[in-house]
PDB file of N, CA, C and O in Angstrom:
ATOM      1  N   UNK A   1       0.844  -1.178   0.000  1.00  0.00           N
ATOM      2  CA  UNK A   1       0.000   0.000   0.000  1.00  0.00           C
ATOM      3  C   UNK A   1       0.891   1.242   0.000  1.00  0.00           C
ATOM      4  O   UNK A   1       2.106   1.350   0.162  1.00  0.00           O
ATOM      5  N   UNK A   2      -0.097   2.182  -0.236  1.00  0.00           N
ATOM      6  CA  UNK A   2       1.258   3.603  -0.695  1.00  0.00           C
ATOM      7  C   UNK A   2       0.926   4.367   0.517  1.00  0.00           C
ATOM      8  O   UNK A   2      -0.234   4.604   0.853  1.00  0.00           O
ATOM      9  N   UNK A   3       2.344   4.887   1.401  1.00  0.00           N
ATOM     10  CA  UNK A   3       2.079   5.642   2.520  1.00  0.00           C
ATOM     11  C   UNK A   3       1.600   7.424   2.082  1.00  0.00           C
ATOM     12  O   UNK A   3       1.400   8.046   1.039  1.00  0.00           O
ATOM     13  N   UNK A   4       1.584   7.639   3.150  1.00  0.00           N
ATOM     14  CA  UNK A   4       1.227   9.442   2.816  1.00  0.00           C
ATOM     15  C   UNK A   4       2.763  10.056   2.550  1.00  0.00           C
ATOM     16  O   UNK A   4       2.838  11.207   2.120  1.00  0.00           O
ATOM     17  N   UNK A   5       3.660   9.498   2.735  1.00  0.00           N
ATOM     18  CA  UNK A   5       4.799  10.185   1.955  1.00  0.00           C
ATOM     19  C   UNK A   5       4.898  10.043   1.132  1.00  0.00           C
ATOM     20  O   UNK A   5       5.471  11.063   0.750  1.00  0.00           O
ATOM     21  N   UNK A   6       4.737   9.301   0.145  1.00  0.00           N
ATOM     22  CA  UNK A   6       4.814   8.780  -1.424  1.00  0.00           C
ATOM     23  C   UNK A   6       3.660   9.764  -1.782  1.00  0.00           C
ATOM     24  O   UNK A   6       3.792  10.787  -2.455  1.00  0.00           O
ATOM     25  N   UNK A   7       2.453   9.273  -1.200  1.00  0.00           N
ATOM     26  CA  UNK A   7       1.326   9.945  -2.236  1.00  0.00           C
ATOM     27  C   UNK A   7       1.674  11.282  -2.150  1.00  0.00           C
ATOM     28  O   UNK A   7       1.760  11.893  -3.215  1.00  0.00           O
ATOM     29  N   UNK A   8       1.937  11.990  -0.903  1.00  0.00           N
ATOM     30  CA  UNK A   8       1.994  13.390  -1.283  1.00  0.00           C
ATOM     31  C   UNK A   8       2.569  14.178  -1.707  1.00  0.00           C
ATOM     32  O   UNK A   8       2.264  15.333  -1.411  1.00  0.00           O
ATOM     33  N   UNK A   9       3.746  13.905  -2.659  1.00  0.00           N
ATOM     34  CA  UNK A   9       4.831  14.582  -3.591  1.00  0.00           C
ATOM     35  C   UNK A   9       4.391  13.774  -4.876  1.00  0.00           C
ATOM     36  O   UNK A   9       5.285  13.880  -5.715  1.00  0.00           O
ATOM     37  N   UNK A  10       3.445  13.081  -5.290  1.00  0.00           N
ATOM     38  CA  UNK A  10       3.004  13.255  -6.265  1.00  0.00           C
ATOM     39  C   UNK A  10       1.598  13.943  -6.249  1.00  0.00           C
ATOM     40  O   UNK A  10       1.277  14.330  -7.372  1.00  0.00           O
ATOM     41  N   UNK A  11       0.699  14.190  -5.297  1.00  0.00           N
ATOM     42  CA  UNK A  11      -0.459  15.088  -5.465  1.00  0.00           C
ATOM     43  C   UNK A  11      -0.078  15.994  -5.484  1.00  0.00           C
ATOM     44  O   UNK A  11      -0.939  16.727  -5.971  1.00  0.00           O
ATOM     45  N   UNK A  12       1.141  16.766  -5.142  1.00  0.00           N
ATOM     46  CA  UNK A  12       1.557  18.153  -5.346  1.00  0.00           C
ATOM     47  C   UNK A  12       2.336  18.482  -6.808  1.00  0.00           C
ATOM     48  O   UNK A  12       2.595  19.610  -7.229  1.00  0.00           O
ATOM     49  N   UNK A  13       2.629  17.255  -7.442  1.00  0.00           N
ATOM     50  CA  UNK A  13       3.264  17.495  -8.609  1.00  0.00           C
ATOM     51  C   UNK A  13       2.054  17.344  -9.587  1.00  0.00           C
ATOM     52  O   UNK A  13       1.974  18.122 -10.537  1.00  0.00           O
ATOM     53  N   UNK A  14       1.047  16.311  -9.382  1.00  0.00           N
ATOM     54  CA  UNK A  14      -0.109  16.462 -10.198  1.00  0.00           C
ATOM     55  C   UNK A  14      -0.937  18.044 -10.322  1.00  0.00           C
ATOM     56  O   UNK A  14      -1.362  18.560 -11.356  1.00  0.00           O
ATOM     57  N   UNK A  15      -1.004  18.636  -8.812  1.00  0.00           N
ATOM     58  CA  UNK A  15      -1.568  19.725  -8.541  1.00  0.00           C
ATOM     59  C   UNK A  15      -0.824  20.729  -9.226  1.00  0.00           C
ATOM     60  O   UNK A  15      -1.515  21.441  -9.954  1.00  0.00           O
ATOM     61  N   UNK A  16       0.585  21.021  -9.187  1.00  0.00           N
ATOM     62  CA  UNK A  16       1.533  21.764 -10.147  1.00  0.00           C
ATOM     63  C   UNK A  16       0.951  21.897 -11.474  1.00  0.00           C
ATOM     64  O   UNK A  16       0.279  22.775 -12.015  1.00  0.00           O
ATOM     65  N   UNK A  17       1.567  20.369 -11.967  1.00  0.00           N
ATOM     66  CA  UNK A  17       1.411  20.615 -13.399  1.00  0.00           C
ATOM     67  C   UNK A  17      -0.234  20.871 -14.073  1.00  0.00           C
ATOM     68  O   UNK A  17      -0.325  21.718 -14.961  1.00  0.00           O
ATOM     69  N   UNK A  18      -1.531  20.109 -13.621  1.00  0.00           N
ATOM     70  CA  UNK A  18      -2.870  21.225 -13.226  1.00  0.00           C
ATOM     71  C   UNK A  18      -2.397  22.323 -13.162  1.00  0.00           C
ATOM     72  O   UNK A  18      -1.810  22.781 -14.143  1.00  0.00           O
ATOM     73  N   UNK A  19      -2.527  23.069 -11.948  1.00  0.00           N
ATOM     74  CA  UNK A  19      -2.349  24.776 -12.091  1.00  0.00           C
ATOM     75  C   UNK A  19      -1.350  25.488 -13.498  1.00  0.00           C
ATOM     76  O   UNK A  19      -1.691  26.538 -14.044  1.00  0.00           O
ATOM     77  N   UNK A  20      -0.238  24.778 -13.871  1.00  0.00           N
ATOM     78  CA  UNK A  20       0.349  25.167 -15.007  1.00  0.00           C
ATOM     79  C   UNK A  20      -0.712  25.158 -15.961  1.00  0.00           C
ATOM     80  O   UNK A  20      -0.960  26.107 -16.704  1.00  0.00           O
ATOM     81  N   UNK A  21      -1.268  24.196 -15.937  1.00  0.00           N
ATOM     82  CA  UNK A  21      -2.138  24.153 -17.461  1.00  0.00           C
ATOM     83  C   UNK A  21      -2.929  24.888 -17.613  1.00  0.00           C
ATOM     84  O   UNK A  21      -3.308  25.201 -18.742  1.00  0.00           O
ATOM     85  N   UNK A  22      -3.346  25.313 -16.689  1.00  0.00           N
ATOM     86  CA  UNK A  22      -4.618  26.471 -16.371  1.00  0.00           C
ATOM     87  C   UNK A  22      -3.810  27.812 -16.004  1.00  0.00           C
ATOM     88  O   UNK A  22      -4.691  28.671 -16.044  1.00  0.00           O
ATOM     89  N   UNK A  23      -2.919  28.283 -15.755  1.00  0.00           N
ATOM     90  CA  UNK A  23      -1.919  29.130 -15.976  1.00  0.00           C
ATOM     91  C   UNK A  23      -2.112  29.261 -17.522  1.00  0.00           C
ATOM     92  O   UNK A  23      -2.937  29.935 -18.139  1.00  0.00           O
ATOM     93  N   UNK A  24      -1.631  28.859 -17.744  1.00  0.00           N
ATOM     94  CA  UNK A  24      -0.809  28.670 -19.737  1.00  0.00           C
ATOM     95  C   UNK A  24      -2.580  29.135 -20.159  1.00  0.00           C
ATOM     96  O   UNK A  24      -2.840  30.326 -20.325  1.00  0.00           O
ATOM     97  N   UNK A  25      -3.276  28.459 -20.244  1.00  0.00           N
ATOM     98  CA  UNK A  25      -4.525  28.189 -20.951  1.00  0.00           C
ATOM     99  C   UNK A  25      -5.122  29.744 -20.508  1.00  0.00           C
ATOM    100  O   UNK A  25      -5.430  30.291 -21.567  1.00  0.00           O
ATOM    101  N   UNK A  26      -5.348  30.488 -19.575  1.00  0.00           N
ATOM    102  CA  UNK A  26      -5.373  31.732 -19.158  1.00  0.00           C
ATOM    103  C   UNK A  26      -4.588  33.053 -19.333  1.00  0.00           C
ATOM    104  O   UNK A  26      -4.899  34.227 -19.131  1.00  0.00           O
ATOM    105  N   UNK A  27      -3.665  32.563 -19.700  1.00  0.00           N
ATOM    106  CA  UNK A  27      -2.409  33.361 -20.773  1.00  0.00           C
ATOM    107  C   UNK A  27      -2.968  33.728 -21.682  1.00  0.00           C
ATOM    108  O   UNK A  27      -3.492  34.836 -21.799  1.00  0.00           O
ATOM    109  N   UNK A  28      -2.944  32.601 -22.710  1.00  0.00           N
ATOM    110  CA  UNK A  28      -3.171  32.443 -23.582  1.00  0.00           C
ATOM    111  C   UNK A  28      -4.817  33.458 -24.010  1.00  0.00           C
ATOM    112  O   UNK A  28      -4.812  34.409 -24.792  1.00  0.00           O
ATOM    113  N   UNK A  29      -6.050  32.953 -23.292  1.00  0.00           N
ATOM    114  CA  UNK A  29      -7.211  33.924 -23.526  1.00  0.00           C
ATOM    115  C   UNK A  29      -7.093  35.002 -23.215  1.00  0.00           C
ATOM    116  O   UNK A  29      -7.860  35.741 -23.831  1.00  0.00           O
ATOM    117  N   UNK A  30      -6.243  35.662 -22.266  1.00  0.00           N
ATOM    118  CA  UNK A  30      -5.343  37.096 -22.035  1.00  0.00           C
ATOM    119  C   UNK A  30      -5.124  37.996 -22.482  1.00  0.00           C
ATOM    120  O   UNK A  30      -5.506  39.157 -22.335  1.00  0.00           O
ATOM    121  N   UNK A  31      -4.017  37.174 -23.499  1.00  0.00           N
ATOM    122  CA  UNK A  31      -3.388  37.524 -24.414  1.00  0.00           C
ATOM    123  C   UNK A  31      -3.927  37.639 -25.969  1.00  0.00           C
ATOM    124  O   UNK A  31      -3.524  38.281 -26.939  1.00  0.00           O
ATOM    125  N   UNK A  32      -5.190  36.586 -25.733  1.00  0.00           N
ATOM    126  CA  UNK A  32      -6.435  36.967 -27.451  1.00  0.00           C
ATOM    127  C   UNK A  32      -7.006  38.373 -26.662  1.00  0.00           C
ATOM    128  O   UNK A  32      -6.422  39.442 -26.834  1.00  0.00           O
ATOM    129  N   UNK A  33      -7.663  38.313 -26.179  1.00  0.00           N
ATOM    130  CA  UNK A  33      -8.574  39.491 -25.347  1.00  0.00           C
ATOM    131  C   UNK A  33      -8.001  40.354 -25.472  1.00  0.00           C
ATOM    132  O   UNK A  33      -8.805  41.286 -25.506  1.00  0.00           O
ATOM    133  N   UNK A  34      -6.636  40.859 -25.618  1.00  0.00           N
ATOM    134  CA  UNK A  34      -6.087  42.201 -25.253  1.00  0.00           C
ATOM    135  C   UNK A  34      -6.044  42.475 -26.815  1.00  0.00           C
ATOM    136  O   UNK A  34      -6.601  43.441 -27.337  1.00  0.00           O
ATOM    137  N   UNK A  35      -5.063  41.176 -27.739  1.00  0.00           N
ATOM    138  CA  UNK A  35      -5.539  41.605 -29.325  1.00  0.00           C
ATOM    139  C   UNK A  35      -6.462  41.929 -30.423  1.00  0.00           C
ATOM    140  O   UNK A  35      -6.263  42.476 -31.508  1.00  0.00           O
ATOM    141  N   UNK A  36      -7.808  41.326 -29.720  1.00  0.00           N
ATOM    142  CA  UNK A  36      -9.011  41.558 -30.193  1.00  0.00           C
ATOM    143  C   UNK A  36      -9.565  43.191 -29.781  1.00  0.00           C
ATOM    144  O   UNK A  36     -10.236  43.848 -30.576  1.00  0.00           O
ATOM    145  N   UNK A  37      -9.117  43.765 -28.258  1.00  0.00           N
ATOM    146  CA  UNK A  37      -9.375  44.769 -28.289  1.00  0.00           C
ATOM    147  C   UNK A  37      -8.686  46.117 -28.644  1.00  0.00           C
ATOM    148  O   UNK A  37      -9.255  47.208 -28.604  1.00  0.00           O
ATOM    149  N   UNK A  38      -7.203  45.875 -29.047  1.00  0.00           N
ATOM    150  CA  UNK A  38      -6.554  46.761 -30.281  1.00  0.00           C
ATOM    151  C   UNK A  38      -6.961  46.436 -31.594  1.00  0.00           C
ATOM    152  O   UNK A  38      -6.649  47.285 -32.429  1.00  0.00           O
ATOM    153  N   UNK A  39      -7.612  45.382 -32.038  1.00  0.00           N
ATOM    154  CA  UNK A  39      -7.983  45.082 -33.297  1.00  0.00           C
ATOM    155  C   UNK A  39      -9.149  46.259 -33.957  1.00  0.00           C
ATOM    156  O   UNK A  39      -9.203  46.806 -35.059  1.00  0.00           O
ATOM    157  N   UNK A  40     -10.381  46.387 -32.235  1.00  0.00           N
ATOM    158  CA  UNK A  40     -11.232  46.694 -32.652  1.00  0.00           C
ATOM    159  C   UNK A  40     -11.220  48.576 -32.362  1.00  0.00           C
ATOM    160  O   UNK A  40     -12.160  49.300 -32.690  1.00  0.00           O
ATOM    161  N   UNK A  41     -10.019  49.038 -31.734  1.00  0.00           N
ATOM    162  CA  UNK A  41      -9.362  49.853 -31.497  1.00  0.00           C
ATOM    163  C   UNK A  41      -9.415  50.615 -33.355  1.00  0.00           C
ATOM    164  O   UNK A  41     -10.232  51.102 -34.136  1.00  0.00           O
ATOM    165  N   UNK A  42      -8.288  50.353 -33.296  1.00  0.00           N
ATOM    166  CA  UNK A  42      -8.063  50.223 -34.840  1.00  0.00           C
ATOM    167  C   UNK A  42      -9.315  50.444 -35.948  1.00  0.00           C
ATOM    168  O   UNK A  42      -9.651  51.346 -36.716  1.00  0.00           O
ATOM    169  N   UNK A  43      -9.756  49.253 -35.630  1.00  0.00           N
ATOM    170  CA  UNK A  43     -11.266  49.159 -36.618  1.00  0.00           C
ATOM    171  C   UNK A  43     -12.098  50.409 -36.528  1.00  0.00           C
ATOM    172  O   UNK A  43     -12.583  51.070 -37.446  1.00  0.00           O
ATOM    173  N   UNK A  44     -12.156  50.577 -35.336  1.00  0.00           N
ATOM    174  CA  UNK A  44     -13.406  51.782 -34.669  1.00  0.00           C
ATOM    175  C   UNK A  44     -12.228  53.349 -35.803  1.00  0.00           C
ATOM    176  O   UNK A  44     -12.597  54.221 -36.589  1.00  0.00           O
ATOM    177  N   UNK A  45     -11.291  53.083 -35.439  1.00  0.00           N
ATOM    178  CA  UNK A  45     -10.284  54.357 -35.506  1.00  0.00           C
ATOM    179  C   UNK A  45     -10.572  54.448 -37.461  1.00  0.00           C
ATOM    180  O   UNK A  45     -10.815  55.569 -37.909  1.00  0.00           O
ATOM    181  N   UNK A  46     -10.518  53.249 -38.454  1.00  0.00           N
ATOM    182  CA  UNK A  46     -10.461  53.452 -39.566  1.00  0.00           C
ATOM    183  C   UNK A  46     -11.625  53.951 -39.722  1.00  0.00           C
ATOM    184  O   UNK A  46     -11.712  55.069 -40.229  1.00  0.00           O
ATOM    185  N   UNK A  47     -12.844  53.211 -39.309  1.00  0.00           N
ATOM    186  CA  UNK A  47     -13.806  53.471 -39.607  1.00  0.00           C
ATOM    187  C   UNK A  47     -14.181  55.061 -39.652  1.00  0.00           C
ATOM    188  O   UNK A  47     -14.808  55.535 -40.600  1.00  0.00           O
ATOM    189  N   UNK A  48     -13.671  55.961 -38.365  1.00  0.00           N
ATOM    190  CA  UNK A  48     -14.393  56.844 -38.184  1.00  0.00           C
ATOM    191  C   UNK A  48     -13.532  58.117 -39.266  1.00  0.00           C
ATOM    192  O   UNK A  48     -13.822  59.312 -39.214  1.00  0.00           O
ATOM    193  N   UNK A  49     -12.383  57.497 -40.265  1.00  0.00           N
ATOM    194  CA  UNK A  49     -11.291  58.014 -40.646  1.00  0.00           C
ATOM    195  C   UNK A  49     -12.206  57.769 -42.133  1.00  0.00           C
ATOM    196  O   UNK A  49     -12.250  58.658 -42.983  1.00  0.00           O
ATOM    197  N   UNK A  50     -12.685  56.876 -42.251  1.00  0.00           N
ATOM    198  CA  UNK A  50     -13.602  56.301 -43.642  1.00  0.00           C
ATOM    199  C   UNK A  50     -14.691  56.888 -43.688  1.00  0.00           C
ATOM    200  O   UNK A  50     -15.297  56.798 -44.755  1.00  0.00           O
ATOM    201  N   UNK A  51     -15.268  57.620 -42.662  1.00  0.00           N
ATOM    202  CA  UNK A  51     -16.742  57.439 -43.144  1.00  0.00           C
ATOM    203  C   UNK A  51     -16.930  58.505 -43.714  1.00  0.00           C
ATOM    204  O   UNK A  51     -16.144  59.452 -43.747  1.00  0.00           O
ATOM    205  N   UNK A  52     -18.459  58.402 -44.427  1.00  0.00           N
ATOM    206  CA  UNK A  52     -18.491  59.541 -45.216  1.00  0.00           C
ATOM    207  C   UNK A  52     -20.180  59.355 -45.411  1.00  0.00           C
ATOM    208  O   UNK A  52     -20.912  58.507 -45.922  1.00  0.00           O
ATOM    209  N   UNK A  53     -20.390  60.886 -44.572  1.00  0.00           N
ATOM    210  CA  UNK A  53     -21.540  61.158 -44.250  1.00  0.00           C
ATOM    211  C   UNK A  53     -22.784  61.245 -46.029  1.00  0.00           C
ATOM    212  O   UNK A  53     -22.491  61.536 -47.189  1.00  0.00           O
ATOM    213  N   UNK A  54     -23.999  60.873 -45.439  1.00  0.00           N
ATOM    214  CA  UNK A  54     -25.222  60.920 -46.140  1.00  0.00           C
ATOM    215  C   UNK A  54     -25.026  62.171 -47.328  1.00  0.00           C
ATOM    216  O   UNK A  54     -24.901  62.027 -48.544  1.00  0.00           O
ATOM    217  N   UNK A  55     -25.047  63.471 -46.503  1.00  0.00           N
ATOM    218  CA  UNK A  55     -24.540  64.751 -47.059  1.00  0.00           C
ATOM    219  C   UNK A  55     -23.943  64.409 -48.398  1.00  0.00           C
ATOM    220  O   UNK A  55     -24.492  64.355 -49.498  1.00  0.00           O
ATOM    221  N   UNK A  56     -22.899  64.226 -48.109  1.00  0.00           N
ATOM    222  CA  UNK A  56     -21.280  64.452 -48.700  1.00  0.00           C
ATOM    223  C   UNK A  56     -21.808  63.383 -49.448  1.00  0.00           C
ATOM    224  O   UNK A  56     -22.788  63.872 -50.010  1.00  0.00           O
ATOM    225  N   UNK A  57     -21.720  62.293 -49.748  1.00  0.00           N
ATOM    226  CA  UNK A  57     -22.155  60.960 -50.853  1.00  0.00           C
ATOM    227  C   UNK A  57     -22.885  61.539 -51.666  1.00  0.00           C
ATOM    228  O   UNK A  57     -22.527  61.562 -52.844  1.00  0.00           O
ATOM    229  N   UNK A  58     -24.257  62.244 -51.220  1.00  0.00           N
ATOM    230  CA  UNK A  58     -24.940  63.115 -52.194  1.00  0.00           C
ATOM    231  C   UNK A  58     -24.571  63.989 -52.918  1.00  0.00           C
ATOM    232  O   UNK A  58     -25.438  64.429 -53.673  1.00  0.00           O
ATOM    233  N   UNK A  59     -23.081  64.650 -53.014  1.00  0.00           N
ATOM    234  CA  UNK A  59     -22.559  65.394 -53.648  1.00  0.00           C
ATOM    235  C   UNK A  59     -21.789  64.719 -54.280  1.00  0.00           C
ATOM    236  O   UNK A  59     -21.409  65.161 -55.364  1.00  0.00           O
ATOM    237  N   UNK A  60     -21.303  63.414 -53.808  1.00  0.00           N
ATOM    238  CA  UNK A  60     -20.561  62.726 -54.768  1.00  0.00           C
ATOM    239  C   UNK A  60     -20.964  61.760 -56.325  1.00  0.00           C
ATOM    240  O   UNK A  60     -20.465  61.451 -57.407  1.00  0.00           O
ATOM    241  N   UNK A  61     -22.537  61.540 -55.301  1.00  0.00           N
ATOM    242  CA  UNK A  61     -23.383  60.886 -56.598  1.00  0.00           C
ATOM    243  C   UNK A  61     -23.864  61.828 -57.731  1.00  0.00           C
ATOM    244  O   UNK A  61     -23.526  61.655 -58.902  1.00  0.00           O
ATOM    245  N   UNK A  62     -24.448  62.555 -57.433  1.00  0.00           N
ATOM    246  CA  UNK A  62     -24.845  63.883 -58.171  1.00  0.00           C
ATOM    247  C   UNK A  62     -24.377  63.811 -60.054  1.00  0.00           C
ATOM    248  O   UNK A  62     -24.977  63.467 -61.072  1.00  0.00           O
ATOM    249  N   UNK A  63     -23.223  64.255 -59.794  1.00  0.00           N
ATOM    250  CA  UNK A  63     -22.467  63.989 -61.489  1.00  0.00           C
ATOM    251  C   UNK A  63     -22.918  62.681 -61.885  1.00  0.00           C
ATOM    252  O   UNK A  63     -23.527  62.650 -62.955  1.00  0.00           O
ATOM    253  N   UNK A  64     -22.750  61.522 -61.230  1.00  0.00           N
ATOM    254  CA  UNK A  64     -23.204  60.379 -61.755  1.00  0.00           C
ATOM    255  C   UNK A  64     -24.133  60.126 -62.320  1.00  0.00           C
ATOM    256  O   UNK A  64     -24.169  59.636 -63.449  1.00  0.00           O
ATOM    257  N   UNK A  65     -25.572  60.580 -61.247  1.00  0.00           N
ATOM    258  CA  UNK A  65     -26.782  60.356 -61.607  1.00  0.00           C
ATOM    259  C   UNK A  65     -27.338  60.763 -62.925  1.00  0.00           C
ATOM    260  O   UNK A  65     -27.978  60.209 -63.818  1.00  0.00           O
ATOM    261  N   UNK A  66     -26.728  62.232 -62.647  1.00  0.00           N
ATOM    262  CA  UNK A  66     -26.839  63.120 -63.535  1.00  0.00           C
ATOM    263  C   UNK A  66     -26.521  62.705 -65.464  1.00  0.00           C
ATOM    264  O   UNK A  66     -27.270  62.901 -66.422  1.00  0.00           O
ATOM    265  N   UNK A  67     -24.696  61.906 -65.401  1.00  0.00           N
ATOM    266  CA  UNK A  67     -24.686  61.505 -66.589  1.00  0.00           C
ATOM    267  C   UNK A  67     -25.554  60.228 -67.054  1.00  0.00           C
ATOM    268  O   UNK A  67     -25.779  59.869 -68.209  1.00  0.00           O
ATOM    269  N   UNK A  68     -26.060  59.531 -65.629  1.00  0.00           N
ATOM    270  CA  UNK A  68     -26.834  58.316 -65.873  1.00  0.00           C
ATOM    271  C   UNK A  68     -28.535  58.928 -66.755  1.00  0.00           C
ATOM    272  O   UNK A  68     -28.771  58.480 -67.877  1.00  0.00           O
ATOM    273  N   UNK A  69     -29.269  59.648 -66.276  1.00  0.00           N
ATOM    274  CA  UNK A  69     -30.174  60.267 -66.804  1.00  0.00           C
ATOM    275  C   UNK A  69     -30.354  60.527 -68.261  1.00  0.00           C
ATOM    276  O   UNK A  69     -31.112  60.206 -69.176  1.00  0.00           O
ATOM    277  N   UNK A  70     -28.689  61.687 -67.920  1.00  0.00           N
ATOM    278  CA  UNK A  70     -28.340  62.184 -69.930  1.00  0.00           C
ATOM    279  C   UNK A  70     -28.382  60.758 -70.697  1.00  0.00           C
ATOM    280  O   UNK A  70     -29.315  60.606 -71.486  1.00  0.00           O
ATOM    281  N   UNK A  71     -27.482  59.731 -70.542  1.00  0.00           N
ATOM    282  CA  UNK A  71     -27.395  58.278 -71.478  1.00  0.00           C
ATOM    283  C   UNK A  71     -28.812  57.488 -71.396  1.00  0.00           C
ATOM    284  O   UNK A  71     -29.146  56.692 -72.274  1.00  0.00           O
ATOM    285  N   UNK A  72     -29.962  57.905 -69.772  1.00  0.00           N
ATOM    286  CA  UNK A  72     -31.108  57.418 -70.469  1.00  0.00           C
ATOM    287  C   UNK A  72     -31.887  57.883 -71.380  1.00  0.00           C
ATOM    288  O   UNK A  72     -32.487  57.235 -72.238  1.00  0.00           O
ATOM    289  N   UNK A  73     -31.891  59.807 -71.084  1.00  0.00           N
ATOM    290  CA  UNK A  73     -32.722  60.652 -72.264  1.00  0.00           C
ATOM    291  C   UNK A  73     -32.585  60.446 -73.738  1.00  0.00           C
ATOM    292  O   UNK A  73     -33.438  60.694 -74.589  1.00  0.00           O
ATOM    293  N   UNK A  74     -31.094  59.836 -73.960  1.00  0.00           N
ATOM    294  CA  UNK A  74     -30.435  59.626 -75.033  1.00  0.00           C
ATOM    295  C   UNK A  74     -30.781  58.526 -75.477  1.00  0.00           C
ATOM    296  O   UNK A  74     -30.780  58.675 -76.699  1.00  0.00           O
ATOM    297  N   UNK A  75     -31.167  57.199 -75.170  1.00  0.00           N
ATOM    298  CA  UNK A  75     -31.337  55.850 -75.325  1.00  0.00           C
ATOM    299  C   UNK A  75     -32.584  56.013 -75.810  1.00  0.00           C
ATOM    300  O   UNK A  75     -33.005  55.336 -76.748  1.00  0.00           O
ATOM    301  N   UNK A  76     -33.498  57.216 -75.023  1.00  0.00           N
ATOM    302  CA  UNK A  76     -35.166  57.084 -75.364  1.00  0.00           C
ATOM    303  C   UNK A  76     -34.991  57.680 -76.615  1.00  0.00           C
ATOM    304  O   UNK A  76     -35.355  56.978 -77.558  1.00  0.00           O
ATOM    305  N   UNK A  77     -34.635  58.538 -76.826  1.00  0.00           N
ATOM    306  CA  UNK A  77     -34.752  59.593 -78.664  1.00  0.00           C
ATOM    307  C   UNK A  77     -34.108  58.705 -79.618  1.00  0.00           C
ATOM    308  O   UNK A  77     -34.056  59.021 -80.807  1.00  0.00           O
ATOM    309  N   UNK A  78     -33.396  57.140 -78.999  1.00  0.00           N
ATOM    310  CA  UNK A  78     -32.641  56.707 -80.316  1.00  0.00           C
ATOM    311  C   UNK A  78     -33.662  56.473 -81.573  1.00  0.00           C
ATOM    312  O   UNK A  78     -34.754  55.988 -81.277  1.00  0.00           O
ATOM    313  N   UNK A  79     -33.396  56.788 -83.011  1.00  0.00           N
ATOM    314  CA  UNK A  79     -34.196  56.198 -84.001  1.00  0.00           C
ATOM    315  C   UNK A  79     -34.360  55.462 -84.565  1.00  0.00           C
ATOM    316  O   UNK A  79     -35.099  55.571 -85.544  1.00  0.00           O
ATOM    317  N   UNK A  80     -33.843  54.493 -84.286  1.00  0.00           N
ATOM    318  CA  UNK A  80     -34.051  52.860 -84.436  1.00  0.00           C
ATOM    319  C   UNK A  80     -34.969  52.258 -83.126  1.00  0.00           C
ATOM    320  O   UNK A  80     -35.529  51.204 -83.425  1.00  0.00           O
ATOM    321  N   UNK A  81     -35.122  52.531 -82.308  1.00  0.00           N
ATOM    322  CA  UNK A  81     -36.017  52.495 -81.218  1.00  0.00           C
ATOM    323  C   UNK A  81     -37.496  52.021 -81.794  1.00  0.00           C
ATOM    324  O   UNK A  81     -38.195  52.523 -82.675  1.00  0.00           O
ATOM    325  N   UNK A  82     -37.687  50.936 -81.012  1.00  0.00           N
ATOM    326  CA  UNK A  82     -39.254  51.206 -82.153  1.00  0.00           C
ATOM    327  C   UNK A  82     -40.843  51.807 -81.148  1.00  0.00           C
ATOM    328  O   UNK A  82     -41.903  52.018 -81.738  1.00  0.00           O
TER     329      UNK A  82
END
């Protein structure tokens, strides 16, 4: 049979290497958590560097629409059109 001196320098080495693993494994989600929240750091930061208000788009579409219209007015008067 195994005395309490034997068993108990291996329940403390079992208990060790446990707590290591859960050490490490807690690192590890730590260390995602902190990169995910410079990621979204970043993200938030381009975004607000990108955006481009309702306003302003409307001034950008404008010419577009505009030549889109002229090439439809133009399509309707063609004379081959039937």
């Amino acid at each position: 049979m195994i005395d309490m001196a034997t068993l108990m320098p291996i329940a403390i080495g079992l208990l060790s290497i446990t707590s290591m693993a859960l050490g490490w494994f807690a690192n590890q989600i730590w260390n995602g958590l902190k990169k995910n929240e410079a990621d979204l750091s970043a993200h938030r930061l381009a975004v607000a560097e990108n955006y481009v208000r309702h306003d302003r788009m409307q001034e950008i579409m404008r010419p577009i629409t505009s030549s889109l219209s002229d090439i439809q007015i133009m399509l309707a008067k063609k004379a081959d059109r039937p």
